[in-house]
PDB file of C-alpha atoms and ligand atoms in Angstrom:
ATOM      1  CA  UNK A 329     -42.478 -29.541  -0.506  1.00  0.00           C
ATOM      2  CA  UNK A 330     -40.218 -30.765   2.467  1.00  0.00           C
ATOM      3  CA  UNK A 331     -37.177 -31.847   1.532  1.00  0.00           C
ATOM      4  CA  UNK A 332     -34.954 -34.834   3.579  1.00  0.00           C
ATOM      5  CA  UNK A 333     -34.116 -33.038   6.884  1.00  0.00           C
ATOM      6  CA  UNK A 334     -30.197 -33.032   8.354  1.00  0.00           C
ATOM      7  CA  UNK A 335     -30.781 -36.250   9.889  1.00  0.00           C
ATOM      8  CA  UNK A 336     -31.522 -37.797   6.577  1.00  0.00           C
ATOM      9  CA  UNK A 337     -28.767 -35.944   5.013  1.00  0.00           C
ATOM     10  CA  UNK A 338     -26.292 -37.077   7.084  1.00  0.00           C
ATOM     11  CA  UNK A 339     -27.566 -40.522   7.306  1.00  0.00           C
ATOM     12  CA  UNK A 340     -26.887 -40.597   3.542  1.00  0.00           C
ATOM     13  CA  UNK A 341     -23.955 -38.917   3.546  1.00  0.00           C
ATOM     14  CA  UNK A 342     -22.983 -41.825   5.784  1.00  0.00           C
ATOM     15  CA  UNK A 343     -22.233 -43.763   2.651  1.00  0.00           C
ATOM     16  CA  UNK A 344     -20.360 -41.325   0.996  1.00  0.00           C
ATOM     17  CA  UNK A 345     -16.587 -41.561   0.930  1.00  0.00           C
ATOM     18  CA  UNK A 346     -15.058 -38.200   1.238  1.00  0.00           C
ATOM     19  CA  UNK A 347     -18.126 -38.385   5.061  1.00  0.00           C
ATOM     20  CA  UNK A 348     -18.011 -41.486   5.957  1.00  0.00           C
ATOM     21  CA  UNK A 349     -14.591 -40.849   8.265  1.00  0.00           C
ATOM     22  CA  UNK A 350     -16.586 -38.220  10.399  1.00  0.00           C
ATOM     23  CA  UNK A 351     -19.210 -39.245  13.550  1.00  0.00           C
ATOM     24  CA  UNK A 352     -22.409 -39.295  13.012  1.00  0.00           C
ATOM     25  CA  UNK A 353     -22.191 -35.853  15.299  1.00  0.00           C
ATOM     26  CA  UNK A 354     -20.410 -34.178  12.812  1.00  0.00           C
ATOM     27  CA  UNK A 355     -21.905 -34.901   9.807  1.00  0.00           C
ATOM     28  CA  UNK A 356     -25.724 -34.167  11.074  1.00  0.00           C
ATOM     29  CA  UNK A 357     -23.480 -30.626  12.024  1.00  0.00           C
ATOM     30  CA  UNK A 358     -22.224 -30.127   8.391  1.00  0.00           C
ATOM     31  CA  UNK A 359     -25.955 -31.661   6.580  1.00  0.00           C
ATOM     32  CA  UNK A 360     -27.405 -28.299   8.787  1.00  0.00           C
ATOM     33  CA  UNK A 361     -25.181 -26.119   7.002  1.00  0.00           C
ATOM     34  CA  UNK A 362     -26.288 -26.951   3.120  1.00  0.00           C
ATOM     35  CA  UNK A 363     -29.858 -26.993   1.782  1.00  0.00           C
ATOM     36  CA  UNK A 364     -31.532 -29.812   0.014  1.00  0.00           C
ATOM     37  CA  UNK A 365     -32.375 -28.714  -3.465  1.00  0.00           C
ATOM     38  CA  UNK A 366     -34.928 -30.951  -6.275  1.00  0.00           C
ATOM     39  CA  UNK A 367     -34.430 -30.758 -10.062  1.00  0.00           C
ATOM     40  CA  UNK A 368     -36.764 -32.371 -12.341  1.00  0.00           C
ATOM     41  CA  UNK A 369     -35.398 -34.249 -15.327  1.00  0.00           C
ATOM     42  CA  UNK A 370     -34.237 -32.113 -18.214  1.00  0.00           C
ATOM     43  CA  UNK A 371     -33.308 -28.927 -15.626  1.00  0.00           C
ATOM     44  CA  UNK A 372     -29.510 -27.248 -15.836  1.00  0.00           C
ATOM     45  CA  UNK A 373     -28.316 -27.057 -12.368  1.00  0.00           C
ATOM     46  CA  UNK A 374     -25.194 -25.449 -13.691  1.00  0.00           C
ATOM     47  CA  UNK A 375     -24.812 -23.203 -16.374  1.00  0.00           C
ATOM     48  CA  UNK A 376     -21.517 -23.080 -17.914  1.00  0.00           C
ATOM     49  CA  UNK A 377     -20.001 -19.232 -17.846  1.00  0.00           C
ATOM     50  CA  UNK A 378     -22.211 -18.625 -15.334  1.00  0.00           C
ATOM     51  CA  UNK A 379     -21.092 -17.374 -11.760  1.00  0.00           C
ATOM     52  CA  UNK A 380     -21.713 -19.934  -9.115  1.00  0.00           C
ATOM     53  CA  UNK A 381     -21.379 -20.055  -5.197  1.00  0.00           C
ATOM     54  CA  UNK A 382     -22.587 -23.783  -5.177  1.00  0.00           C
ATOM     55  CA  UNK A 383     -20.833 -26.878  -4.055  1.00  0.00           C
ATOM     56  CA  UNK A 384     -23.150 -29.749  -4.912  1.00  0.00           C
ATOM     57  CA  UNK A 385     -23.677 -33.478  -3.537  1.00  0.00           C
ATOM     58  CA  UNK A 386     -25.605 -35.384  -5.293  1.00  0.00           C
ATOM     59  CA  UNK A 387     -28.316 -37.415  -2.977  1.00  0.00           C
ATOM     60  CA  UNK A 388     -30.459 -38.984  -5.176  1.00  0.00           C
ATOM     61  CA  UNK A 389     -30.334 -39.300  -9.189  1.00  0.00           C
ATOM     62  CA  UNK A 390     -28.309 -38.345 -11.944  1.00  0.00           C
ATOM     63  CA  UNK A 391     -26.419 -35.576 -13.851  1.00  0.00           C
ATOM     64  CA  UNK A 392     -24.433 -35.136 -17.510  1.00  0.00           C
ATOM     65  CA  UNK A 393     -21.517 -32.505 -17.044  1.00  0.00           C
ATOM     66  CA  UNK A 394     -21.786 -31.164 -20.639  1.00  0.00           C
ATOM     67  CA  UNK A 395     -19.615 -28.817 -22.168  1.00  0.00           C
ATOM     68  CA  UNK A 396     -19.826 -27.662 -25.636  1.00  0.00           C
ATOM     69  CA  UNK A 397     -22.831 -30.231 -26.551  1.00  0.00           C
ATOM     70  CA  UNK A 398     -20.469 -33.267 -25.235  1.00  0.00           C
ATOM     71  CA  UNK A 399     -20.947 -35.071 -22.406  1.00  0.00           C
ATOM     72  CA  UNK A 400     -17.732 -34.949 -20.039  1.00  0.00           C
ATOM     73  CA  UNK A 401     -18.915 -37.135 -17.251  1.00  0.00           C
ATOM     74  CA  UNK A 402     -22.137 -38.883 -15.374  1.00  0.00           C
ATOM     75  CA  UNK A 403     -21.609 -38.729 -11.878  1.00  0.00           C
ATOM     76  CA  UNK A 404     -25.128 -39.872  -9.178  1.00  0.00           C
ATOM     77  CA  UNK A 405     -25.477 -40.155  -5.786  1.00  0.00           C
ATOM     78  CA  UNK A 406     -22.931 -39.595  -3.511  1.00  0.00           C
ATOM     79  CA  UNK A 407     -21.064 -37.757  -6.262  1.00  0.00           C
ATOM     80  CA  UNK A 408     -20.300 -33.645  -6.297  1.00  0.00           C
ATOM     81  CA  UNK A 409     -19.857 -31.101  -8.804  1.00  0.00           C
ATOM     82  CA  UNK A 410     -19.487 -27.191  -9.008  1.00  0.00           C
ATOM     83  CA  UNK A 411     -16.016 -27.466  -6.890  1.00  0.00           C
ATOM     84  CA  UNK A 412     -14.421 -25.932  -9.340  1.00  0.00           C
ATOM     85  CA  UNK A 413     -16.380 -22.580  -9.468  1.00  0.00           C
ATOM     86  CA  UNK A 414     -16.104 -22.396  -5.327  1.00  0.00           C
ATOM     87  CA  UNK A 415     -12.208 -23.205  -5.047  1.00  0.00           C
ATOM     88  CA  UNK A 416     -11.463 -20.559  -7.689  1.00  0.00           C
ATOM     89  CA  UNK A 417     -14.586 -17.932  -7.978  1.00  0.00           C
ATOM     90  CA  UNK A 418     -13.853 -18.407 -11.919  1.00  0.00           C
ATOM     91  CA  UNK A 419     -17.237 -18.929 -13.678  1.00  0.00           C
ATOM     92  CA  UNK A 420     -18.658 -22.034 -14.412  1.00  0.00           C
ATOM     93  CA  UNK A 421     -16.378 -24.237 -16.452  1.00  0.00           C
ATOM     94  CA  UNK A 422     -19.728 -26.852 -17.799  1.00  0.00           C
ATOM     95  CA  UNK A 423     -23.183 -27.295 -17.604  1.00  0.00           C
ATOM     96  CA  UNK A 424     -24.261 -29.599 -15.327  1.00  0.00           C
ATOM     97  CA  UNK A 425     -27.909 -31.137 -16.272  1.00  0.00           C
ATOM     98  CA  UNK A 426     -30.333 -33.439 -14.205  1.00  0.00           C
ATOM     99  CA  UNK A 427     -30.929 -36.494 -16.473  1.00  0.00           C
ATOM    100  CA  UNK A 428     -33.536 -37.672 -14.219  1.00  0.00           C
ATOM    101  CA  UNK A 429     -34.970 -36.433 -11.226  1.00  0.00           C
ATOM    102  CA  UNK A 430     -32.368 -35.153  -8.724  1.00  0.00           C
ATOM    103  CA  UNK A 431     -31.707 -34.228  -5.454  1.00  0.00           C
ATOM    104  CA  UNK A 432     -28.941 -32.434  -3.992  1.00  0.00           C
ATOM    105  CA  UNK A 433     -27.527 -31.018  -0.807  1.00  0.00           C
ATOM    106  CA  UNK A 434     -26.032 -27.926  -1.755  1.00  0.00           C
ATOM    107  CA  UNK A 435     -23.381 -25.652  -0.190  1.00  0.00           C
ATOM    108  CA  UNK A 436     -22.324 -21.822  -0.404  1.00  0.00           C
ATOM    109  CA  UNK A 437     -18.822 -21.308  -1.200  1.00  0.00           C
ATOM    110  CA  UNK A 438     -18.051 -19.744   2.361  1.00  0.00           C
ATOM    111  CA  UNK A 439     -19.298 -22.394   4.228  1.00  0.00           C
ATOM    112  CA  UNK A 440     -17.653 -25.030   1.938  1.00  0.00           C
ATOM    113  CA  UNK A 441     -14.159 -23.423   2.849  1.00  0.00           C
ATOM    114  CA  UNK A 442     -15.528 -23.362   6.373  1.00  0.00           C
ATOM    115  CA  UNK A 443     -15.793 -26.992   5.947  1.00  0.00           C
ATOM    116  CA  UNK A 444     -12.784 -27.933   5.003  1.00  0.00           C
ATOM    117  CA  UNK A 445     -10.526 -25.955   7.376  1.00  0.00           C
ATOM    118  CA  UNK A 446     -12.652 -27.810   9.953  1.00  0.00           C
ATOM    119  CA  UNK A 447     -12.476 -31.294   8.601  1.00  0.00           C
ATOM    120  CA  UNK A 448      -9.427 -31.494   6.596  1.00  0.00           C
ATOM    121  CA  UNK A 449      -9.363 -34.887   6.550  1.00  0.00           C
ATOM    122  CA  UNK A 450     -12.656 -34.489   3.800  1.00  0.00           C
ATOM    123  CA  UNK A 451     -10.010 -32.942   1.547  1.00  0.00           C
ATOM    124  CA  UNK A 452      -7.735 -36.110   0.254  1.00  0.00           C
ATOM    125  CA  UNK A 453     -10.857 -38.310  -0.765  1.00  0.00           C
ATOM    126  CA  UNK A 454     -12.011 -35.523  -2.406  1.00  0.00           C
ATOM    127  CA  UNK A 455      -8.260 -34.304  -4.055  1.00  0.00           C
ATOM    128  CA  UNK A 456      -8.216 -38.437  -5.455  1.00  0.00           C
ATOM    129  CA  UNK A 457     -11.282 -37.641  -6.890  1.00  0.00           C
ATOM    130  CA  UNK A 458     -10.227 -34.689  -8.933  1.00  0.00           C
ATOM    131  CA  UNK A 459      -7.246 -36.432 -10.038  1.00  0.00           C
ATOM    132  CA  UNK A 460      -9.558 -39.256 -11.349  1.00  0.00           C
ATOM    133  CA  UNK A 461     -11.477 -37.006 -13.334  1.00  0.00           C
ATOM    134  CA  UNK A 462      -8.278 -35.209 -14.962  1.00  0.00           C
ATOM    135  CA  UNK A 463      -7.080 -38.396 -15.542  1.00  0.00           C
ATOM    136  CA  UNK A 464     -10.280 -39.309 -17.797  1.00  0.00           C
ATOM    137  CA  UNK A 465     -10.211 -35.880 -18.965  1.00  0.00           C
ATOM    138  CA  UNK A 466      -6.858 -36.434 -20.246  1.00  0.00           C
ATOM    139  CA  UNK A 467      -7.634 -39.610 -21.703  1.00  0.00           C
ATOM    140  CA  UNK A 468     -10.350 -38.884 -23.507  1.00  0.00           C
ATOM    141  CA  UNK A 469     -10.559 -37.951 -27.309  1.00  0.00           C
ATOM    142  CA  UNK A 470     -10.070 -34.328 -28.446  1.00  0.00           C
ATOM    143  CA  UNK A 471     -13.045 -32.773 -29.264  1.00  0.00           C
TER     144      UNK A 471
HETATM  145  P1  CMP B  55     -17.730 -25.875 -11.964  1.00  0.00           P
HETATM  146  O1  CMP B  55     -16.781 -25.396 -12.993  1.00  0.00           O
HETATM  147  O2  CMP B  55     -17.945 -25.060 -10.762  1.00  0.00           O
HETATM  148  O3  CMP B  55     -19.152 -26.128 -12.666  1.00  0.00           O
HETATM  149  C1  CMP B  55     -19.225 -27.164 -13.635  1.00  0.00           C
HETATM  150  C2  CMP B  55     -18.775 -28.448 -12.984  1.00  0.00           C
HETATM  151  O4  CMP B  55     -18.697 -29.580 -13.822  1.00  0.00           O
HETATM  152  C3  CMP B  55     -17.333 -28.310 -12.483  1.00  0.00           C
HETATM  153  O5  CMP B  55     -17.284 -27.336 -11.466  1.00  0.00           O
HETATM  154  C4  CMP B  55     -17.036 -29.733 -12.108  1.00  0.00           C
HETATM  155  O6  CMP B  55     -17.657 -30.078 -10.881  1.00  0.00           O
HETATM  156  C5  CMP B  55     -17.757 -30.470 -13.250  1.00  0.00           C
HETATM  157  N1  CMP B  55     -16.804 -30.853 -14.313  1.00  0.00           N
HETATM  158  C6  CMP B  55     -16.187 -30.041 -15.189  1.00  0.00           C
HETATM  159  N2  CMP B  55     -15.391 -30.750 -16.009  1.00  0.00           N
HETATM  160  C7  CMP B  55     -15.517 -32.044 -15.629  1.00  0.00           C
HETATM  161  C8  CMP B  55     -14.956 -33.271 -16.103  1.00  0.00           C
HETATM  162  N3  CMP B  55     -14.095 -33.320 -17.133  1.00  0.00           N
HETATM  163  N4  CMP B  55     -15.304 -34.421 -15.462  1.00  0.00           N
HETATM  164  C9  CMP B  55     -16.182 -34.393 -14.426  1.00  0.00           C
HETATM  165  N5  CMP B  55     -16.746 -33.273 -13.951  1.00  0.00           N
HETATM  166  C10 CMP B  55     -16.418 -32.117 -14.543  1.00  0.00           C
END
């Protein structure tokens, strides 16, 4: 089944913060170089231990990052996950599960370094976002 083509991508990556500083050029340029990737409800996109190559952007939906049966964040559209995996080439830190239906645009490690050497300025919106996260990671309970 066809998937939203670049166009669409970047038309919805419009309204995502760490895109929406880039021209409409540009980000039709950077949708080209991911694939758009469906998950029904209940599928792991991520497997925790496993090796990945996947940066993900979440277009439509929702996904649990689970690790150890506990649920470590709920992030939907315009969200990402599997960073972690690409920066480092360590394995796969959590699961990552599609709660409902869910679409993402997904990138290969190479080109996601390609990416940001090319548009640094993606980088800081994306940095704050980390920083969020280990900031609710290190406020919340001990397991
Ligand atoms: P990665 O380790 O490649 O694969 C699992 C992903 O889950 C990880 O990258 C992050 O994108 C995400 N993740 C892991 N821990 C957390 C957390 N505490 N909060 C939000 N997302 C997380």
């Amino acid at each position: 089944m066809a998937g939203p083509g670049a166009s669409e991508v970047a038309e919805m990556m419009a309204g995502v913060p760490y895109f929406d500083g880039l021209s409409d050029k540009t980000r039709k340029a950077i949708a080209k170089e991911g694939r758009v990737i469906s998950y029904e409800a209940g599928r792991t996109i991520v497997d925790e231990g496993g090796a990945g190559v996947g940066f993900y952007l979440v277009l439509e939906g929702k996904v649990e990052v689970r690790k150890s049966g506990r649920v470590l964040a709920t992030l939907g559209k315009g969200q990402f996950f599997g960073e972690m995996s690409v920066i480092d080439g360590q394995p796969r830190s959590a699961d990552v599960v599609a709660v409902t239906a869910t679409q993402c645009w997904v990138l290969v490690s190479w080109s996601f370094a390609g990416l940001l050497k090319g548009h640094p300025e993606i980088a800081l919106p994306m940095i704050k976002e980390l920083v969020k996260r280990l900031r609710a990671a290190q406020s919340a309970p001990a397991s």
